[in-house]
PDB file of C-alpha atoms in Angstrom:
ATOM      1  CA  MET A   1     -15.125  16.925  18.023  1.00 36.00           C
ATOM      2  CA  PRO A   2     -13.466  14.358  20.258  1.00 43.00           C
ATOM      3  CA  THR A   3     -14.060  14.628  23.962  1.00 47.00           C
ATOM      4  CA  ASN A   4     -12.111  13.215  26.873  1.00 51.00           C
ATOM      5  CA  PRO A   5     -14.336  10.488  28.396  1.00 50.00           C
ATOM      6  CA  SER A   6     -15.202  11.172  32.032  1.00 51.00           C
ATOM      7  CA  ALA A   7     -13.554   9.245  34.783  1.00 51.00           C
ATOM      8  CA  ARG A   8     -16.901   8.753  36.276  1.00 76.00           C
ATOM      9  CA  GLN A   9     -18.206   6.667  33.394  1.00 90.00           C
ATOM     10  CA  SER A  10     -18.493   2.859  33.573  1.00 95.00           C
ATOM     11  CA  PRO A  11     -15.767   0.965  31.690  1.00 96.00           C
ATOM     12  CA  GLN A  12     -18.354   0.062  28.943  1.00 96.00           C
ATOM     13  CA  ASP A  13     -19.453   3.719  28.556  1.00 96.00           C
ATOM     14  CA  TYR A  14     -15.834   4.722  28.496  1.00 95.00           C
ATOM     15  CA  VAL A  15     -14.872   2.290  25.705  1.00 96.00           C
ATOM     16  CA  ASP A  16     -17.859   3.317  23.752  1.00 96.00           C
ATOM     17  CA  ALA A  17     -16.936   6.979  24.072  1.00 93.00           C
ATOM     18  CA  MET A  18     -13.355   5.981  22.940  1.00 91.00           C
ATOM     19  CA  ALA A  19     -14.761   4.304  19.852  1.00 92.00           C
ATOM     20  CA  ARG A  20     -16.929   7.391  19.019  1.00 91.00           C
ATOM     21  CA  ASP A  21     -13.999   9.783  19.508  1.00 87.00           C
ATOM     22  CA  ARG A  22     -11.318   7.803  17.619  1.00 86.00           C
ATOM     23  CA  GLY A  23     -13.300   5.812  15.103  1.00 83.00           C
ATOM     24  CA  TYR A  24     -11.734   2.556  16.373  1.00 85.00           C
ATOM     25  CA  VAL A  25     -10.880   0.710  19.643  1.00 91.00           C
ATOM     26  CA  LEU A  26      -7.811  -1.505  19.906  1.00 89.00           C
ATOM     27  CA  ASP A  27      -7.862  -4.952  21.647  1.00 92.00           C
ATOM     28  CA  TYR A  28      -5.745  -3.590  24.395  1.00 93.00           C
ATOM     29  CA  HIS A  29      -8.350  -0.911  25.160  1.00 94.00           C
ATOM     30  CA  LYS A  30     -10.928  -3.561  25.675  1.00 95.00           C
ATOM     31  CA  VAL A  31      -8.824  -5.650  27.841  1.00 96.00           C
ATOM     32  CA  MET A  32      -7.643  -2.759  30.049  1.00 96.00           C
ATOM     33  CA  ALA A  33     -11.234  -1.606  30.375  1.00 96.00           C
ATOM     34  CA  GLU A  34     -12.114  -4.884  32.059  1.00 96.00           C
ATOM     35  CA  HIS A  35      -8.835  -5.509  33.960  1.00 97.00           C
ATOM     36  CA  ASP A  36      -7.240  -2.209  34.848  1.00 97.00           C
ATOM     37  CA  PHE A  37      -9.636   0.620  34.102  1.00 96.00           C
ATOM     38  CA  ASP A  38      -7.404   3.272  35.883  1.00 96.00           C
ATOM     39  CA  VAL A  39      -4.391   2.671  33.682  1.00 96.00           C
ATOM     40  CA  LEU A  40      -6.601   2.698  30.563  1.00 96.00           C
ATOM     41  CA  GLN A  41      -7.935   6.086  31.610  1.00 95.00           C
ATOM     42  CA  ALA A  42      -4.380   7.408  32.218  1.00 95.00           C
ATOM     43  CA  THR A  43      -3.056   6.289  28.879  1.00 94.00           C
ATOM     44  CA  ASN A  44      -6.106   7.547  27.158  1.00 92.00           C
ATOM     45  CA  GLN A  45      -5.640  10.967  28.720  1.00 93.00           C
ATOM     46  CA  LEU A  46      -2.131  11.228  27.198  1.00 94.00           C
ATOM     47  CA  VAL A  47      -3.543  10.057  23.787  1.00 90.00           C
ATOM     48  CA  HIS A  48      -6.273  12.598  24.078  1.00 90.00           C
ATOM     49  CA  ALA A  49      -3.902  15.418  24.843  1.00 94.00           C
ATOM     50  CA  ALA A  50      -1.355  14.551  22.087  1.00 92.00           C
ATOM     51  CA  TYR A  51      -3.633  13.170  19.389  1.00 90.00           C
ATOM     52  CA  LEU A  52      -7.386  13.693  19.812  1.00 89.00           C
ATOM     53  CA  ALA A  53      -7.564  17.219  21.200  1.00 92.00           C
ATOM     54  CA  PRO A  54      -7.696  20.126  18.671  1.00 94.00           C
ATOM     55  CA  ARG A  55      -4.340  21.690  18.396  1.00 95.00           C
ATOM     56  CA  SER A  56      -2.130  23.207  15.693  1.00 97.00           C
ATOM     57  CA  LEU A  57      -1.891  20.032  13.563  1.00 97.00           C
ATOM     58  CA  PRO A  58      -4.928  19.137  11.527  1.00 97.00           C
ATOM     59  CA  PRO A  59      -6.421  15.642  12.165  1.00 96.00           C
ATOM     60  CA  ALA A  60      -5.335  14.365   8.699  1.00 97.00           C
ATOM     61  CA  THR A  61      -1.773  15.314   9.369  1.00 98.00           C
ATOM     62  CA  LYS A  62      -1.738  13.609  12.720  1.00 97.00           C
ATOM     63  CA  GLU A  63      -3.171  10.485  11.029  1.00 97.00           C
ATOM     64  CA  LEU A  64      -0.296  10.501   8.512  1.00 98.00           C
ATOM     65  CA  LEU A  65       2.187  10.856  11.208  1.00 97.00           C
ATOM     66  CA  PHE A  66       0.571   7.975  13.210  1.00 96.00           C
ATOM     67  CA  ILE A  67       0.631   5.733  10.128  1.00 98.00           C
ATOM     68  CA  LEU A  68       4.179   6.461   9.425  1.00 98.00           C
ATOM     69  CA  SER A  69       5.372   6.062  13.083  1.00 97.00           C
ATOM     70  CA  LEU A  70       3.408   2.832  13.418  1.00 97.00           C
ATOM     71  CA  THR A  71       4.985   1.580  10.128  1.00 98.00           C
ATOM     72  CA  VAL A  72       8.414   2.416  11.294  1.00 98.00           C
ATOM     73  CA  MET A  73       7.787   0.605  14.590  1.00 97.00           C
ATOM     74  CA  ARG A  74       6.453  -2.431  12.641  1.00 97.00           C
ATOM     75  CA  ALA A  75       3.188  -2.280  14.634  1.00 96.00           C
ATOM     76  CA  ALA A  76       0.513  -4.937  14.074  1.00 95.00           C
ATOM     77  CA  LYS A  77      -1.278  -4.674  10.735  1.00 96.00           C
ATOM     78  CA  GLY A  78      -4.612  -4.046  12.331  1.00 94.00           C
ATOM     79  CA  HIS A  79      -3.211  -1.030  14.342  1.00 94.00           C
ATOM     80  CA  ILE A  80      -1.856   0.644  11.261  1.00 97.00           C
ATOM     81  CA  GLN A  81      -5.135  -0.189   9.335  1.00 97.00           C
ATOM     82  CA  SER A  82      -7.218   1.498  11.979  1.00 94.00           C
ATOM     83  CA  HIS A  83      -5.383   4.796  11.286  1.00 96.00           C
ATOM     84  CA  ILE A  84      -5.545   4.251   7.523  1.00 98.00           C
ATOM     85  CA  LYS A  85      -9.263   3.961   7.766  1.00 97.00           C
ATOM     86  CA  VAL A  86      -9.512   7.092   9.915  1.00 95.00           C
ATOM     87  CA  ALA A  87      -7.239   8.857   7.402  1.00 97.00           C
ATOM     88  CA  LEU A  88      -9.526   7.845   4.494  1.00 98.00           C
ATOM     89  CA  ASP A  89     -12.572   8.931   6.490  1.00 97.00           C
ATOM     90  CA  LEU A  90     -10.880  12.309   6.870  1.00 97.00           C
ATOM     91  CA  GLY A  91     -10.598  12.678   3.105  1.00 98.00           C
ATOM     92  CA  LEU A  92      -7.002  11.573   2.574  1.00 98.00           C
ATOM     93  CA  THR A  93      -6.461   9.675  -0.640  1.00 98.00           C
ATOM     94  CA  PRO A  94      -4.898   6.215  -0.706  1.00 98.00           C
ATOM     95  CA  GLN A  95      -2.052   7.831  -2.694  1.00 98.00           C
ATOM     96  CA  GLU A  96      -1.297  10.396   0.054  1.00 98.00           C
ATOM     97  CA  ILE A  97      -1.295   7.657   2.669  1.00 98.00           C
ATOM     98  CA  LEU A  98       1.054   5.541   0.514  1.00 98.00           C
ATOM     99  CA  GLU A  99       3.446   8.495   0.269  1.00 98.00           C
ATOM    100  CA  ALA A 100       3.542   8.836   3.966  1.00 98.00           C
ATOM    101  CA  ILE A 101       4.305   5.114   4.412  1.00 98.00           C
ATOM    102  CA  GLU A 102       7.042   5.409   1.779  1.00 98.00           C
ATOM    103  CA  ILE A 103       8.879   7.916   4.062  1.00 97.00           C
ATOM    104  CA  ALA A 104       9.770   4.841   6.165  1.00 97.00           C
ATOM    105  CA  LEU A 105      12.057   3.572   3.340  1.00 97.00           C
ATOM    106  CA  PRO A 106      15.199   5.735   3.843  1.00 96.00           C
ATOM    107  CA  GLU A 107      15.070   5.724   7.643  1.00 93.00           C
ATOM    108  CA  ALA A 108      13.692   2.395   8.599  1.00 96.00           C
ATOM    109  CA  GLY A 109      14.280   0.252   5.591  1.00 97.00           C
ATOM    110  CA  ILE A 110      12.380  -2.115   3.302  1.00 97.00           C
ATOM    111  CA  VAL A 111      11.220  -4.510   6.051  1.00 96.00           C
ATOM    112  CA  ALA A 112       9.445  -1.731   8.048  1.00 97.00           C
ATOM    113  CA  PHE A 113       8.041  -0.249   4.799  1.00 98.00           C
ATOM    114  CA  GLN A 114       6.630  -3.684   3.851  1.00 97.00           C
ATOM    115  CA  THR A 115       4.773  -3.861   7.084  1.00 96.00           C
ATOM    116  CA  GLY A 116       3.005  -0.588   6.275  1.00 98.00           C
ATOM    117  CA  LEU A 117       2.566  -1.346   2.638  1.00 98.00           C
ATOM    118  CA  ASP A 118       0.808  -4.582   3.382  1.00 97.00           C
ATOM    119  CA  ALA A 119      -1.494  -2.859   5.842  1.00 98.00           C
ATOM    120  CA  TRP A 120      -2.207  -0.173   3.260  1.00 98.00           C
ATOM    121  CA  ARG A 121      -2.799  -2.716   0.522  1.00 98.00           C
ATOM    122  CA  GLU A 122      -5.429  -4.474   2.454  1.00 97.00           C
ATOM    123  CA  ALA A 123      -7.044  -1.406   3.809  1.00 98.00           C
ATOM    124  CA  VAL A 124      -7.486   0.105   0.335  1.00 98.00           C
ATOM    125  CA  GLY A 125      -7.921  -2.902  -1.750  1.00 97.00           C
ATOM    126  CA  ALA A 126      -4.798  -2.268  -3.870  1.00 97.00           C
ATOM    127  CA  SER A 127      -3.393  -5.049  -6.049  1.00 95.00           C
ATOM    128  CA  GLY A 128      -0.192  -5.414  -7.981  1.00 94.00           C
ATOM    129  CA  ILE A 129       1.018  -6.479 -11.380  1.00 93.00           C
ATOM    130  CA  GLU A 130       1.639 -10.172 -11.611  1.00 89.00           C
ATOM    131  CA  PRO A 131       4.663 -11.439 -13.599  1.00 88.00           C
ATOM    132  CA  THR A 132       3.987 -13.346 -16.715  1.00 90.00           C
ATOM    133  CA  ALA A 133       7.155 -15.309 -16.239  1.00 91.00           C
ATOM    134  CA  GLU A 134       7.153 -18.406 -13.958  1.00 86.00           C
ATOM    135  CA  VAL A 135       8.520 -17.338 -10.573  1.00 78.00           C
ATOM    136  CA  LEU A 136       8.462 -18.499  -7.032  1.00 78.00           C
ATOM    137  CA  GLN A 137       6.020 -16.520  -4.747  1.00 72.00           C
ATOM    138  CA  GLY A 138       7.851 -14.172  -2.531  1.00 69.00           C
ATOM    139  CA  GLY A 139       4.841 -13.164  -0.374  1.00 67.00           C
ATOM    140  CA  SER A 140       4.283  -9.805   1.159  1.00 65.00           C
ATOM    141  CA  GLY A 141       7.385  -9.788   3.280  1.00 63.00           C
ATOM    142  CA  THR A 142       5.357  -9.624   6.363  1.00 66.00           C
ATOM    143  CA  ASP A 143       4.041 -13.252   6.367  1.00 60.00           C
TER     144      ASP A 143
END
């Protein structure tokens, strides 16, 4: 069960506790621990209250919401993938995660969807069907 790291911890101990609680640490966490520990602690308290602390929504549902919201915001691929990996660890299937990402299509459009799909594809090792006709390579849409 996640715990809220104590303000009395060293920055290193704090980042280590974040890694244990979340299952990942983002680059901004590492930089802020070194350069503005007070602000890192303040932002982490909000994340702890809204995301990590046990509340009404199960952790798997929170991960799907995070994956969808990060997709819609066109977050960095690694950030989306960190939540995909946690979702997989919580027992969600790649298909369930894909369906959450697909919800971005009607509201945020194909470009936002491609951001999430590309992150998902790499995280779960998905591949596609290659055309047999000679075509130009279109890429992932996020390149």
